[in-house]
Amino acid sequence: MDMKTKIDFLIERVQKQNPSANVEKIRAAYECASAAHEGQRRKNGDPYIIHPVSVAEIIVEMGLDTDSICAGLMHDCMEDTDFQYDQIAEKFGTSVANLVDGVTRLGQLHYSKEQEQMEDLRKMLIAMAKDIRVILIKLADRLHNMRTIEFMPEEKQRSKSLETMEIYAPIAHRLGMQRIKWELEDLSLQRLDPVGYQEIVDGLERQRNEHAEMLERIKKTIGTKLDESGIRNSISARVKHIYSIYRKMYAQNKSIDEIYDICAVRVIVESVADCYNVLGYVHDLYKPIPGRFKDYISTPKPNGYRSLHTTVIGRSGVPFEVQIRTEEMHKMAEYGVAAHWKYKQGVSSKDSNEETYAWIRQLLESQQDTEAEDFIKAIKVDLFSDEVFVFTPKGDVVNLPAGATPIDFAYGIHSAVGNRMTGCKINGRIASIDYALQNGDIVEILTSKETRGPKRDWLNMIKTSEARNKIKQWFKKECREENIVQGREDLDRELRSSLLYTHFMEKPEIQQSVLTKFGYPSLEELYAAIGYGGITVTKVINKVRDETIRARKKEEVNQPLTTNKQVKSDSGVIVEDIGNCKVKFARCCTPIPGDDIIGYITRGYGVSVHRKDCVNVKNSSPEDRDRWIKVAWDANHIEVKERFSTALQVSTTDRMGVMNEVLQILANNHINVRDFNGKTLSEGFGIINIVIDVTGLSQLDALIKKLRSIKGVINVVRQST
């Protein structure tokens, strides 16, 4: 199909779906985009304009309005061509320009470090809050890119698929757009686990005829029963999408042939009353599986999804799912938020978003002061997790993420309820406040007349970001002095264990850099923030370390560490200019005086001293680069009598008496032996492992030379202890 035919086909579909659409405006947008992308080609060699037209086709299928279709056609113009916002606004109006601008900003997102990913997700949520159509167009863009992803480099395919699986598919789910969610998941899985994907495809192909016969038989049986009962109905059947089967296989550790619940039948009727009547007939015809009935009509999902679900066992003994809903429910299930445009033409984006998608703004508001790590974790809980539905004692439904506790429930009702909480009742019985709520639980919060406030350990029990932020706000407001004390203790402890205390406390420039970075006017405010959980100690320590390293580089450019300064050390090792600090000698390389050494800042102990030729030094990751520091032996401290442990491995021929000669040399040189063992190897060889104490490298070298002179000794090398 050439491009002229393709755009004509697009406009024909638009007119059929929405006769009032402005097709002249759509055609003008196509002409404009086609001219802008002239000469550009996709990875597969096709003219670039094919992509915007394909995106527009998906937008038409969603049922969005004229401006959305125009924005879909022009969504890459601002990013990949010379077109600017003002030009688009002049030709097509500010609505189209704003949509294109919003999609362009989302296209500049990075899926990398937590800080960047946090800001990217915030941008996405802000765009959704302003106009939900922005994310719908972006979903259409991502869907077409995933359909043609095989032309991208393999590494890019995997990174885009992971991004789609973790970000875009869950957003499609949260917006109720199941059809797009399923396709995004299947296309992503095909790249992330091609072997697992193909296994399911092959398995379904083997069972295709069997499934087709079974589903046709079920449709006929249910349809006949409903026709006899006078219930007008439309019945369809399908095999569940590949990713849902994949999850079930790996969750249950089963093969495709062991998964039976992979077929679903959908019954669409005219009224809610008919839905429940059909449920009764289905349970008469087939045996229901206990615990597998879900009523999303009386308790809709947060994304607006409504339906009855029941799993029953067919006459052949194979379980299958039946979904029962009205036509309106079905439209919402298929198209989610887009159903507001597809089936309610003329409803403005503001009207349709005002109440139904207020959760987007609430999520943004609750995350304003959250750190990157917490934001990423919270967003996945609040936006992407499975839900549980519980009830207040009055019968009101409260939706919470899976794993939520009564504390989450209390703060979900109101901050005052959470702050006055003393206990809870679940289904009329006293329960623990860390109980994981289950679907259908009736939750009653017990409170005191006085506001006692939350406990700090509640932060380890809760699931929702809303509860976490409200608890942190309470500690921030009510316990300032306590927070300062707690924050000072936590930071001091970590500074000392990381050998950064002196640098932070005695160098005002480092201290000021840290305060400026995190936006705190004084050290006291920083302590308070650490105390109430507004910032983590780890984040502060990392910044202190970065500033300390930067300061050292300014002071000592390539200056070797010397021990000329009169600094005392208990360990025999001087660490930079710190001198006496906690030091341990690494067992992986057992350094002794005379070895070239380097120090590694450990978490919670001090400095671990390694030989520079240690394998762990050579293989350290780039992330650990800043934790390696200069160290040197303290010649003034080390005396002849002080001993350092090291290990040797002696390779020998299997000659009688060789072990006795090795022991004799050790005794003659007054070497203390901590461990000594030997074993015979195949083909007439043997090894002797020794752990000894020496005063330094010169004594060790002399000893190794004597051991090598023994008849039958092949080699002597140092080992880890």
CSV table of N, CA and C in Angstrom, one decimal, residues 637-644 670 672 693-696 699:
chain,number,residue,atom,x,y,z
A,637,HIS,N,56.8,2.7,63.2
A,637,HIS,CA,56.0,1.9,64.1
A,637,HIS,C,56.5,0.4,64.1
A,638,ILE,N,56.8,-0.1,62.8
A,638,ILE,CA,57.0,-1.5,62.7
A,638,ILE,C,58.4,-1.8,63.3
A,639,GLU,N,58.4,-2.7,64.2
A,639,GLU,CA,59.7,-3.2,64.8
A,639,GLU,C,60.0,-4.6,64.3
A,640,VAL,N,61.2,-5.0,64.6
A,640,VAL,CA,61.6,-6.3,64.1
A,640,VAL,C,60.8,-7.4,64.8
A,641,LYS,N,60.4,-7.2,66.0
A,641,LYS,CA,59.6,-8.3,66.7
A,641,LYS,C,58.2,-8.4,66.2
A,642,GLU,N,57.6,-7.4,65.5
A,642,GLU,CA,56.2,-7.5,65.1
A,642,GLU,C,56.1,-8.5,63.9
A,643,ARG,N,55.1,-9.3,63.9
A,643,ARG,CA,54.9,-10.3,62.9
A,643,ARG,C,53.6,-10.1,62.1
A,644,PHE,N,53.6,-10.5,60.9
A,644,PHE,CA,52.5,-10.4,60.0
A,644,PHE,C,52.2,-11.7,59.3
A,670,HIS,N,63.5,-19.6,62.7
A,670,HIS,CA,62.7,-19.1,63.8
A,670,HIS,C,61.4,-18.5,63.3
A,672,ASN,N,57.4,-18.7,63.0
A,672,ASN,CA,56.2,-19.2,63.7
A,672,ASN,C,55.3,-19.8,62.6
A,693,ASP,N,54.2,-16.5,60.2
A,693,ASP,CA,54.3,-15.1,60.6
A,693,ASP,C,55.7,-14.6,60.3
A,694,VAL,N,55.8,-13.5,59.6
A,694,VAL,CA,57.1,-12.9,59.2
A,694,VAL,C,57.1,-11.4,59.6
A,695,THR,N,58.3,-10.9,59.6
A,695,THR,CA,58.4,-9.4,60.0
A,695,THR,C,58.3,-8.5,58.8
A,696,GLY,N,58.4,-9.1,57.6
A,696,GLY,CA,58.3,-8.2,56.4
A,696,GLY,C,58.7,-8.9,55.2
A,699,GLN,N,62.4,-10.6,54.9
A,699,GLN,CA,62.5,-12.0,55.6
A,699,GLN,C,61.8,-13.0,54.8
